[in-house]
XYZ file of C-alpha atoms in Angstrom:
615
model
C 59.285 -47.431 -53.879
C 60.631 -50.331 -55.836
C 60.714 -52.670 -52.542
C 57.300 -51.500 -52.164
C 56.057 -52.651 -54.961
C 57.945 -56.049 -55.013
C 56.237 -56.845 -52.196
C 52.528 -55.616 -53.702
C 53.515 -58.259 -56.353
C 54.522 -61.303 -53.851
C 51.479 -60.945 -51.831
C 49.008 -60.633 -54.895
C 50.942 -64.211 -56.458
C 50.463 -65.631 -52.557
C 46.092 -64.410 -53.136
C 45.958 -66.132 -56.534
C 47.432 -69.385 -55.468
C 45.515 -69.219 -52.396
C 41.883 -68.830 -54.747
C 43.685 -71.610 -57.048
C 43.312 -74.025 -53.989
C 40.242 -73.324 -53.553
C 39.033 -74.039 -56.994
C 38.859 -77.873 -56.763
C 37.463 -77.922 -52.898
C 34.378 -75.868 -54.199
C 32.085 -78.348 -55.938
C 32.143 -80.390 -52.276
C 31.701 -77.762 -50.314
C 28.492 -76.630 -52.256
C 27.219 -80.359 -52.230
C 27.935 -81.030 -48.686
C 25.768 -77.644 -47.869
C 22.718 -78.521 -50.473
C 22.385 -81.925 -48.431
C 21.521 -80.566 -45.058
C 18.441 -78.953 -44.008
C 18.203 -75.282 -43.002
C 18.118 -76.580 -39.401
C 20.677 -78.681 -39.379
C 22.746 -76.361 -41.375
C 22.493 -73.843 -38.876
C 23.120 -75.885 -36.155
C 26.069 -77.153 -37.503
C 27.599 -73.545 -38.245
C 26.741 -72.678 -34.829
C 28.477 -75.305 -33.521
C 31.592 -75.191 -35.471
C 31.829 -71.459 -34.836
C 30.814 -70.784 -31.436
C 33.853 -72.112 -30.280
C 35.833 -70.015 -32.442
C 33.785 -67.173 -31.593
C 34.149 -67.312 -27.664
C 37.925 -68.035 -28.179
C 38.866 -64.472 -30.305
C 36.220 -62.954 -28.227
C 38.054 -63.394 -25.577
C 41.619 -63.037 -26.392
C 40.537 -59.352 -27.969
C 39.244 -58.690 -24.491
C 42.135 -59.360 -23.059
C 44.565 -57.333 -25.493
C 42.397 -54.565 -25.840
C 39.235 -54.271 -23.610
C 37.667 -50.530 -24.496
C 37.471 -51.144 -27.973
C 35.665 -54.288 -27.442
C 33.143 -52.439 -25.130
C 32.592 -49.583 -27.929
C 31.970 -52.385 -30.413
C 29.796 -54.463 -28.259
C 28.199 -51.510 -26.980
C 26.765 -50.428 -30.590
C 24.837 -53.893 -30.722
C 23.875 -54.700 -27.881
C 20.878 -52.382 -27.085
C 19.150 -53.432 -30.574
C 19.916 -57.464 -29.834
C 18.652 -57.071 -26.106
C 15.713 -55.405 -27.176
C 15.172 -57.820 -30.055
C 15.472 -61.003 -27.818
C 13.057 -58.984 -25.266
C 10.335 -58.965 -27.780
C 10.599 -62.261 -29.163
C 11.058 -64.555 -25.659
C 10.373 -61.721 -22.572
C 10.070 -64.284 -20.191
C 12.925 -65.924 -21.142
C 15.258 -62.885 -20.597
C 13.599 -62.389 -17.785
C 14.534 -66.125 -15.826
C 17.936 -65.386 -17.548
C 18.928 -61.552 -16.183
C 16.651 -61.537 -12.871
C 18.841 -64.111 -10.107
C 21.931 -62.118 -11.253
C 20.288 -58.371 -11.096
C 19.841 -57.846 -7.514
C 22.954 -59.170 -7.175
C 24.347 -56.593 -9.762
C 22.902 -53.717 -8.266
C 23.867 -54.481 -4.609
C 27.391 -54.591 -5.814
C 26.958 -51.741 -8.471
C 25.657 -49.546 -5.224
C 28.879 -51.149 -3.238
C 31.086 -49.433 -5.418
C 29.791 -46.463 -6.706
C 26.605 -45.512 -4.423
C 26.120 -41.902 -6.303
C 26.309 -43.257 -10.096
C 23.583 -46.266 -9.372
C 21.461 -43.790 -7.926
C 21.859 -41.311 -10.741
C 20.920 -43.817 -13.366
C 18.081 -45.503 -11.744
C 16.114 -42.306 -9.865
C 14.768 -40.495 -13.364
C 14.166 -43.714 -14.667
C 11.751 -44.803 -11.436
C 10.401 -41.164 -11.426
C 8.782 -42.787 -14.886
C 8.201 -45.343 -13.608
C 5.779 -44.830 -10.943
C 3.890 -41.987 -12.943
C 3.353 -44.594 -15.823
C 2.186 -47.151 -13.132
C -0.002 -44.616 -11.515
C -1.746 -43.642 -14.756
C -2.332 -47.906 -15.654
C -3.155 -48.781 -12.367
C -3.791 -46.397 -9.662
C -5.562 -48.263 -7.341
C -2.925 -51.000 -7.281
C -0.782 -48.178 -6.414
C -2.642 -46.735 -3.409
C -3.256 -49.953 -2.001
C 0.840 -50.679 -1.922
C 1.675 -47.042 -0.617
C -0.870 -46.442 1.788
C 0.295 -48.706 4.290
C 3.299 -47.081 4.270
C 2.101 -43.219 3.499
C -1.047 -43.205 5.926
C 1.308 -44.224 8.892
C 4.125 -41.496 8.165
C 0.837 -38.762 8.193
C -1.162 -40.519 10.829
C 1.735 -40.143 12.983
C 3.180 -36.616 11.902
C -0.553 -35.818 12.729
C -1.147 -37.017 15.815
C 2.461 -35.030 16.793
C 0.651 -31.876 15.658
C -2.762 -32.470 17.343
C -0.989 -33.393 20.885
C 0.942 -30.255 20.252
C -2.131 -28.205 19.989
C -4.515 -29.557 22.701
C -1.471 -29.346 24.770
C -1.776 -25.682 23.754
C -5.132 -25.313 24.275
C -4.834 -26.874 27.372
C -3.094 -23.989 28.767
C -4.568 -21.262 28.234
C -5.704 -19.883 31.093
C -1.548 -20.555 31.753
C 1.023 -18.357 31.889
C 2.173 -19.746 28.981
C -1.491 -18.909 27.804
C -1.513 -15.414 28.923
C 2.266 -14.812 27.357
C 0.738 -16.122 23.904
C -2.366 -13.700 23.887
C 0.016 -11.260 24.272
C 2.124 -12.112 21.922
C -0.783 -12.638 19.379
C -2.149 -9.382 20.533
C 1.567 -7.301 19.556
C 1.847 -9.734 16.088
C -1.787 -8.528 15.062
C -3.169 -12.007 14.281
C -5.561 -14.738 16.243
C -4.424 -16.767 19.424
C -5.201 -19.623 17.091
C -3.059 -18.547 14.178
C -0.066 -18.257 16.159
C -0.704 -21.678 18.026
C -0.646 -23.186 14.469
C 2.328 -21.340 13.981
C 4.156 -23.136 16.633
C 2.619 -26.334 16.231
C 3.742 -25.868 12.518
C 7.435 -24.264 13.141
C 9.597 -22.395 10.869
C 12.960 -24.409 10.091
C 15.206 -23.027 7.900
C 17.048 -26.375 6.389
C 20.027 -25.200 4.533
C 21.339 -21.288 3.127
C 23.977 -20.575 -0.333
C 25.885 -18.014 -0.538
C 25.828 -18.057 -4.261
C 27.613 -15.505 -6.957
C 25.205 -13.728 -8.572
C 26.920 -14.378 -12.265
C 28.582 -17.613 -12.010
C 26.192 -19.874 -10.154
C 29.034 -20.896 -8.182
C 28.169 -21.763 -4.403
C 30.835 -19.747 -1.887
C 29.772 -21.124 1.109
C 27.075 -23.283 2.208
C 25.535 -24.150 5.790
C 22.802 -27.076 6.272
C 20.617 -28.307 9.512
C 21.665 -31.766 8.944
C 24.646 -33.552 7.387
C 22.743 -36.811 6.757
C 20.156 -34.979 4.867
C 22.100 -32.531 2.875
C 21.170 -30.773 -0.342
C 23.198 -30.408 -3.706
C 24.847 -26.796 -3.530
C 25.926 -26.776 -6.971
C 22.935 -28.047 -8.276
C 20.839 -25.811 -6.196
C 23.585 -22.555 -6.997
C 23.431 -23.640 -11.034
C 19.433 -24.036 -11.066
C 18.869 -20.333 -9.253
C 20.979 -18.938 -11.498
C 19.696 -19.885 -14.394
C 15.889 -19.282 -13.623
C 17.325 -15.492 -12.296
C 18.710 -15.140 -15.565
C 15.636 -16.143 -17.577
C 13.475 -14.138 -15.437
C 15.814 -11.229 -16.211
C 15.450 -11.689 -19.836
C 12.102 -12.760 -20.602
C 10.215 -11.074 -17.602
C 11.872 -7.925 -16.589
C 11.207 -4.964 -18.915
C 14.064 -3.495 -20.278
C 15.584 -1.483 -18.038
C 14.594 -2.967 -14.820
C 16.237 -3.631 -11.692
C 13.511 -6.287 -10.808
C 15.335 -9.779 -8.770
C 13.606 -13.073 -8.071
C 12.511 -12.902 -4.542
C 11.223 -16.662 -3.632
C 10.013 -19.611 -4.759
C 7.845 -22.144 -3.297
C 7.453 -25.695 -3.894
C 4.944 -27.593 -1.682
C 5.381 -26.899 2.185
C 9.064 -25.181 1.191
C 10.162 -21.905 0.454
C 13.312 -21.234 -1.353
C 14.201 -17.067 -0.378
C 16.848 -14.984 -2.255
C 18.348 -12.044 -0.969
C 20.657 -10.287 -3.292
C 23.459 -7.559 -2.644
C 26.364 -7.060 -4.727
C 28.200 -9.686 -6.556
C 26.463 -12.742 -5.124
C 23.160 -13.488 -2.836
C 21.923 -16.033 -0.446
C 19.540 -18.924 -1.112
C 17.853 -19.707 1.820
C 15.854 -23.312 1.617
C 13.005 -23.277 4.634
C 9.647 -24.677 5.995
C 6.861 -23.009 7.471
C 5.830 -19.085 7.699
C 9.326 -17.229 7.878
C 9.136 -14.554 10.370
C 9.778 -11.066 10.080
C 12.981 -11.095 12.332
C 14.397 -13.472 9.853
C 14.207 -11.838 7.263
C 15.880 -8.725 8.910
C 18.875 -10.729 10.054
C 18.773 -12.578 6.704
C 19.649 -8.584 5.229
C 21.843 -7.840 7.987
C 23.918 -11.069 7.341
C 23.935 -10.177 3.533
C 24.872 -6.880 4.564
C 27.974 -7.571 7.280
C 29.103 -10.232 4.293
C 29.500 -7.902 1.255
C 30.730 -4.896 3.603
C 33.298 -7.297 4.733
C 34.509 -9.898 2.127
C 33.312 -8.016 -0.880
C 36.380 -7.829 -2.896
C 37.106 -11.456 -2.199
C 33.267 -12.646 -3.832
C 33.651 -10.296 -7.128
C 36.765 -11.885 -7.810
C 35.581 -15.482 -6.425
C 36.965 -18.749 -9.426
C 35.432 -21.675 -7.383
C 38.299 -22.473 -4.877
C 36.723 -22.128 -1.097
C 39.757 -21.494 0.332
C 40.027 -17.506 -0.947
C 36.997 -17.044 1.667
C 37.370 -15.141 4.594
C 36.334 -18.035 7.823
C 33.984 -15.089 8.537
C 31.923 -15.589 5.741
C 30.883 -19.553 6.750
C 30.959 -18.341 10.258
C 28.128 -16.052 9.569
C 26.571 -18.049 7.306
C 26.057 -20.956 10.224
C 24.586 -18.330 12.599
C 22.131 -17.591 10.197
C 20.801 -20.901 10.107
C 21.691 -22.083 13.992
C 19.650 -19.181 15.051
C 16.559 -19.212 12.373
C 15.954 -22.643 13.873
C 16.802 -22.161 18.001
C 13.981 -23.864 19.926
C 13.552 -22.930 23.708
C 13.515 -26.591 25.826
C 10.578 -27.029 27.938
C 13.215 -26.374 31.154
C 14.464 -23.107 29.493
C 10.128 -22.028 29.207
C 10.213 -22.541 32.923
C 12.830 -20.877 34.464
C 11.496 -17.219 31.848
C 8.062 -16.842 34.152
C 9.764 -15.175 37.223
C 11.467 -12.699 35.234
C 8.505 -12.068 32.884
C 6.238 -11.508 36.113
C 8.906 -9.239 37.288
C 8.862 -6.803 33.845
C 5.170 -6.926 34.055
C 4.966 -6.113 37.159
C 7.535 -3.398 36.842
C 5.271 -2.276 33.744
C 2.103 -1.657 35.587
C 3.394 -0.291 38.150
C 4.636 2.501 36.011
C 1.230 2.630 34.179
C 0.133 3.058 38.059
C 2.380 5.942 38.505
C 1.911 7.535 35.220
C -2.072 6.833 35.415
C -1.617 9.124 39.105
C 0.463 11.517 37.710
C -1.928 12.250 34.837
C -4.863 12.571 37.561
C -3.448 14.877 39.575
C -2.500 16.802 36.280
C -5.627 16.438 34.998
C -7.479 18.612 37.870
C -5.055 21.082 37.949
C -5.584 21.441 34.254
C -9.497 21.479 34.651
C -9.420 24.384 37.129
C -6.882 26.445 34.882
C -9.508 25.810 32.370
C -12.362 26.939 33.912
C -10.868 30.039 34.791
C -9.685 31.037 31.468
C -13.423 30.032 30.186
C -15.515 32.031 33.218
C -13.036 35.420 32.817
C -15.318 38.267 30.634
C -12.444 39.063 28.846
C -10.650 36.015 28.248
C -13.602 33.453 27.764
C -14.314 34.399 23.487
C -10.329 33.474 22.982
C -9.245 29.914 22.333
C -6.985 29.804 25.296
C -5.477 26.288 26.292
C -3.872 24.945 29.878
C -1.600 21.459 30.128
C 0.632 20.437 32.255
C 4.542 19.790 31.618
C 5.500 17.681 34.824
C 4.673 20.340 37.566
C 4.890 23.089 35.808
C 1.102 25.181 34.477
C 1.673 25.580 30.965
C -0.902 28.304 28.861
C -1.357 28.767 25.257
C -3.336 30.664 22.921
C -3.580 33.855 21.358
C -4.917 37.518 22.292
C -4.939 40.359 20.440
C -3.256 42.363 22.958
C -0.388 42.462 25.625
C -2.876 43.549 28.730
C -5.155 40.033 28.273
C -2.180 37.866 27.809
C -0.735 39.539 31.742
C -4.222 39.177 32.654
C -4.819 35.744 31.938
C -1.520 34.598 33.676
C -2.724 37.163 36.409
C -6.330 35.226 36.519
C -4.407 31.669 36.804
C -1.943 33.184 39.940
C -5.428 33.917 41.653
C -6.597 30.722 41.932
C -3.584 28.741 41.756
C -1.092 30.602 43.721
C 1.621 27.871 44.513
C 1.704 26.739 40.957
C 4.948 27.524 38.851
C 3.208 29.049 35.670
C 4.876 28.969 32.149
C 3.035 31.993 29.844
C 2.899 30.744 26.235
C 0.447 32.646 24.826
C 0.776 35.055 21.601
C 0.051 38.320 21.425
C -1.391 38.960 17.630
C -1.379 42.854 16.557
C -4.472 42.800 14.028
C -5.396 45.758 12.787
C -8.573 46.111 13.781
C -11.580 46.486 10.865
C -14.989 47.147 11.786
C -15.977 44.047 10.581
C -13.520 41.877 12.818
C -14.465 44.728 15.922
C -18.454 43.777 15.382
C -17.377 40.068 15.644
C -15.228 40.477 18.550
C -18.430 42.266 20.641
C -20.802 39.480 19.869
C -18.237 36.750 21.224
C -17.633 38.924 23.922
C -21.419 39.501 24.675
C -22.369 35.880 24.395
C -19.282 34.616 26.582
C -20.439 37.213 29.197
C -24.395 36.394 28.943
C -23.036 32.221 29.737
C -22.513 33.766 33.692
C -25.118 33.068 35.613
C -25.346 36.553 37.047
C -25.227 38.434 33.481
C -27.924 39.310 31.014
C -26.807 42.129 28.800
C -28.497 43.333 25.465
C -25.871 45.813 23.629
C -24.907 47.376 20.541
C -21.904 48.405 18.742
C -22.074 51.370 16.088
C -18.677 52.257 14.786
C -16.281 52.567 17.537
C -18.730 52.994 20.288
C -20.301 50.142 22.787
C -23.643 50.725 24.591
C -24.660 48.001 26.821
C -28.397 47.668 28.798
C -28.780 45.479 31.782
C -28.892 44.691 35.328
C -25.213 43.617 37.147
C -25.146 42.498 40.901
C -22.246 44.759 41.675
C -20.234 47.281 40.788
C -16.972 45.135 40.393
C -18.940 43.201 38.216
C -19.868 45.859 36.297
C -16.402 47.231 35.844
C -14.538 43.865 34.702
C -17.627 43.957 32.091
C -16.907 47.284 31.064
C -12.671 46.272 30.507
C -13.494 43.088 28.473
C -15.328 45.312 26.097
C -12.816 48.085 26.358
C -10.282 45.113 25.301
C -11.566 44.589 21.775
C -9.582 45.922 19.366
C -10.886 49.410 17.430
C -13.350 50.272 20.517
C -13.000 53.591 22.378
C -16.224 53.878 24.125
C -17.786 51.487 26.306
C -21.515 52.931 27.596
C -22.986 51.215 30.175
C -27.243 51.875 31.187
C -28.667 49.782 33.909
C -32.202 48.564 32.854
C -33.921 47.700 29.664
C -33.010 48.623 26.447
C -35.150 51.468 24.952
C -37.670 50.147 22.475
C -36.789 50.964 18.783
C -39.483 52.608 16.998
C -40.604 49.994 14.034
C -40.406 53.112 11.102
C -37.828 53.508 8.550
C -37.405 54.742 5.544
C -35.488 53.510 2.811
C -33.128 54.451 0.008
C -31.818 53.916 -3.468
C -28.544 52.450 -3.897
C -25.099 55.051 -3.185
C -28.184 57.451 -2.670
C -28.239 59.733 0.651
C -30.750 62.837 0.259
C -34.391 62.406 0.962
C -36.025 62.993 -2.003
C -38.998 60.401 -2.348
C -42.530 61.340 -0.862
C -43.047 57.960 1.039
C -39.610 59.698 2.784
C -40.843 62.846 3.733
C -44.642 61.407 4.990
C -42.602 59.271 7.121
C -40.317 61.532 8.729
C -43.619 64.170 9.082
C -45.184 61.750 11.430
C -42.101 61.110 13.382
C -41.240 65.072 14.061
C -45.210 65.278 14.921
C -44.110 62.626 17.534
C -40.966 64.508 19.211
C -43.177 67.742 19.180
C -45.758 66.166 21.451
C -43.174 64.937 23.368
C -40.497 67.646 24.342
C -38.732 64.633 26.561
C -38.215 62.430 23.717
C -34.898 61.798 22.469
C -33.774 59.683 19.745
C -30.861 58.235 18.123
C -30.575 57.908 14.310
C -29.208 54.568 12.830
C -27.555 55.079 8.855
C -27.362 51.816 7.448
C -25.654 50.416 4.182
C -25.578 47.339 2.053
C -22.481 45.002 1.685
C -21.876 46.037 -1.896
C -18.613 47.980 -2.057
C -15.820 49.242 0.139
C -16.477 49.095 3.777
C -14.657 52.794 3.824
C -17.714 54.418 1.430
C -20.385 52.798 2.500
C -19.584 53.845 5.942
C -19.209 57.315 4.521
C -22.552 56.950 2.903
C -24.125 55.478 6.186
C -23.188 58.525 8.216
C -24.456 60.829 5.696
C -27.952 59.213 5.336
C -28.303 59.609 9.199
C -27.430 63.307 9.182
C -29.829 63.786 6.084
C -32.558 62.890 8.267
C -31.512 64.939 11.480
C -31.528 67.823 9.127
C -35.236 67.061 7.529
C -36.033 66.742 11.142
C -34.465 70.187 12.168
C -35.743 71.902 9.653
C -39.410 70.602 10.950
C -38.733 71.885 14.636
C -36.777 69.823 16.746
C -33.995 70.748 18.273
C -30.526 69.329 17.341
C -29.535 68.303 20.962
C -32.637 65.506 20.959
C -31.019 63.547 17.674
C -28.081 61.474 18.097
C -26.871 59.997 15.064
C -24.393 57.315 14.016
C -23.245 55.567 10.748
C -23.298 51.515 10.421
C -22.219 49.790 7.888
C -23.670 46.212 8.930
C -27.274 45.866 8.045
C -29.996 46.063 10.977
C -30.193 43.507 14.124
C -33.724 42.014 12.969
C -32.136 40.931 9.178
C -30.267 38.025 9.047
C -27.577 37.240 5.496
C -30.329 35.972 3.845
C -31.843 39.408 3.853
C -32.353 41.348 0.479
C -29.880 43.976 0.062
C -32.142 47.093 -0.559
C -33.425 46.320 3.042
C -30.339 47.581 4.693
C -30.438 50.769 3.130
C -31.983 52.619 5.390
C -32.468 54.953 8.488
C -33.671 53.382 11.728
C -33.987 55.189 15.324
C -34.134 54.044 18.719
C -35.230 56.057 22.171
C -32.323 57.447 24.038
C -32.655 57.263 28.178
């Protein structure tokens, strides 16, 4: 501490002799520096330190260079800009021989930092110098800009007259085909090819790092930056995720286009693929684009979850697949290859209609065996009112339906072996029990009675009441007549069929009427009716007649069918207890309302007694 301060002392004696000295030289130095002008003052300072200047400029460069850049480097920026103000054109004649020079060597040595420095810098550049002067700006890149179009034009006009030019081709034929299966226009899909798709580079990217696995490009001279490209994708996914996705969504960033490219993700597991392209991207693609994904993450997807940025922990698979995926999205048949595919194209469409020929025949000859089948099942009386169906299942008859009973389900097979004997038959139809109701048995007659009146040789009038059938009308033969009588005898809930050739007996147009759930006859306008009718059967000892009960729809079909039949016996006793005999009244119970009302009919009109002649 003591030396220390020894030598604190010797060096502050050394400072005060040193400002001693200078004591005596001061009163010169001031008069030597109030006799020159400002000028020449600082002229001859320059001169007298410029020297000194250069020399310890450059011996500090030489012992220690980087701090002498970091000092310089502070300064510079505000002096260059300074000078560039005050004398532009003289920085420019001093800095302009010796920067092209600069940069050509600058470019020699490091081609990727000159280019990195310069490129946002032009970007500004041009956009500034578009905004002062644009039409300085068109007239310089037009030249160069309306050549590059004309050209790529004129490539893509050739392409499609050339086209065009062939339609009637069987190039021409193949691509109205094609258009035909793709659902769009024959000129759609000539722009299409005159506008390819080209798929110029694919990333296999992980999904959380942004770090690019495996890359494959179209062309090595025209490569893009992976990790750029990997970083950027990443980092929009992520914002998407966060600021557009709702909370709890599984929503991914599908595409995004810039001018004529599209830039489509595909993600699966712990990474996806970028895929950069131009043009529409077909539908094929983008199913082998998922089936690449796919094969990659079944195969090497332990290997990307745990991937730190070294290529070589990749599978050779993984690139492999990769490449296909962009050697095949951009495969191009050669004009040779489009030539030598007609023969075998003619030969598969020939091939193809001649099995539409064979199938068309087959279908024919089906068709009029079908037809026949048809017709029979349609002309039989007892078959015709069922929805009964024939096809054809290669040679083989094939019917189907359903009948309510076993008998017309052998019969119709039984009809079909009449008129196509040789003709292997395959019975599908059902056999349906229904219980029969007399509602469903009154429907089932008038099918059957309109299905038989469609013959030519049949014109029946009929009635149902209950259980029983009687039928009026003329039939050409007994044979006839019989089949007529079974396809009655067939519906369900019928026991007798009664069959009276000739007219139907006229029904006499009286009635009487009754009160609702009422059956006795009661009401004068009752009894004056029936009066005049026995007078009739009393002048007429031959005439018998048949006495119709009748009930509304209100109610149980089981009571108003009770009530039915006991209106029509109320009025055979009235009329027995005025003379007539017993044996001349038939009567019968119906609970559907007369023939001549229709369902719009009032309900107090159907109850009532009617009566028809008997033969």
């Amino acid at each position: 501490m003591r030396h220390l301060q020894a030598q604190v002392d010797d060096l502050q004696q050394q400072l005060d002799r040193a400002t001693g000295s200078m004591g005596p030289l001061m009163p010169v130095i001031q008069e030597i520096l109030t006799s020159l002008s400002p000028v020449e003052l600082r002229n001859e300072v320059i001169q007298a330190l410029v020297p000194e200047i250069d020399r310890v400029i450059h011996e500090r460069s030489q012992q220690n260079p980087h701090a002498m850049q970091e000092a310089f480097s502070e300064i510079l920026p505000g002096a260059i800009e300074a000078q560039i103000q005050r004398n532009p054109k003289q920085i420019a004649n001093a800095i302009g021989p010796e920067m092209g020079a600069a940069i050509h060597r600058q470019i020699q040595l490091d081609r990727n930092a000159i280019r990195d420095a310069l490129a946002p810098e032009i970007g500004r550049f041009i956009k500034a110098q578009i905004e002062l002067e644009r039409d300085s700006m068109v007239d310089a890149l037009y030249p160069v800009i309306g050549n590059t179009i004309a050209k790529y034009m004129t490539e893509a006009v050739r392409d499609i007259n050339q086209k065009v030019e062939n339609t009637l081709s069987f190039e021409g034929v193949r691509r109205k085909i094609r258009a035909r299966l793709q659902g769009v226009s024959e000129a759609e899909l000539i722009l299409r090819e005159s506008f390819p798709f080209k798929v110029r580079a694919a990333f296999l990217i992980h999904k959380h790092s942004g770090l690019v696995i495996c890359e494959a490009q179209l062309s090595e001279s025209e490569r893009l930056e992976s990790d750029m490209i990997g970083g950027m994708l990443t980092a929009i996914r992520s914002f998407a995720a966060d600021c557009i996705v709702t909370p709890g969504g599984t929503s991914e960033l599908q595409e995004i286009e810039y001018e004529t490219f599209n830039l489509v993700m595909e993600v699966a597991g712990y990474c996806y693929i970028a895929v950069v392209a131009e043009g529409e991207m077909p539908k094929s693609f983008v199913n082998n684009l998922r089936n690449t994904l796919g094969y990659i993450v079944q195969k090497s997807g332990d290997a990307i979850e745990d991937y730190d940025g070294d290529p070589e922990t990749m599978p050779p698979l993984v690139t492999n697949r990769l490449q296909m995926l962009v050697e095949s999205a951009n495969f191009r048949e050669t004009e040779e290859q489009r030539r030598n595919r007609p023969p075998i194209l003619l030969g598969f469409l020939g091939l193809l209609l001649l099995g539409f020929g064979v199938w068309g025949g087959l279908r024919f000859w089906q068709g009029r065996i079908i037809a026949q089948a048809q017709q029979v099942l349609r002309s039989h009386p007892a078959l015709g009112i069922y929805r009964l169906n024939a096809d054809m299942n290669w040679r083989t008859l094939v019917l189907s339906g359903e009948v309510p009973t076993e008998s017309l389900r052998s019969r119709a097979e039984a009809a079909i072996a009449d008129v196509l004997p040789e003709r292997p038959t395959e019975n599908r139809i059902l056999t349906l029990e229904v219980p029969p109701t007399p509602e469903l048995t009154a429907a089932e007659f008038e099918r059957t009675l309109s299905a038989l009146n469609s013959l030519e040789d049949v014109s029946l009038e009929g009635e149902i009441q209950g259980s029983e059938v009687q039928l009026w009308g003329e039939l050409p033969n007994p044979n006839r007549a019989q089949r007529v009588t079974q396809a009655f005898e067939a519906i369900p809930g019928v026991t007798t069929v009664t069959h009276t050739m000739g007219a139907k007996p006229q029904t006499l147009e009286e009635r009487i009427y009754f009160a609702s759930g009422e059956t006795a006859i009661t009401e004068p306008e009752q009894r004056e009716t029936l009066g005049a009718l026995a007078e009739l059967l009393q002048d007429s000892p031959d005439l018998r007649l048949r006495l119709i009960g009748h009930t509304d729809q209100i109610g149980s079909a089981l009571v108003n069918q009770q009530i039915a039949q006991q209106r029509a016996e109320a009025t055979r006793d009235f009329l027995v207890e005025q003379g007539i005999a017993a044996d001349r009244l038939q009567i019968n119970g119906s609970i559907n309302p007369p023939p001549d009302l229709d369902e719009t009919a009032a309900a107090e009109l159907s109850r009532c007694v009617r009566w028809q002649t008997l033969p």
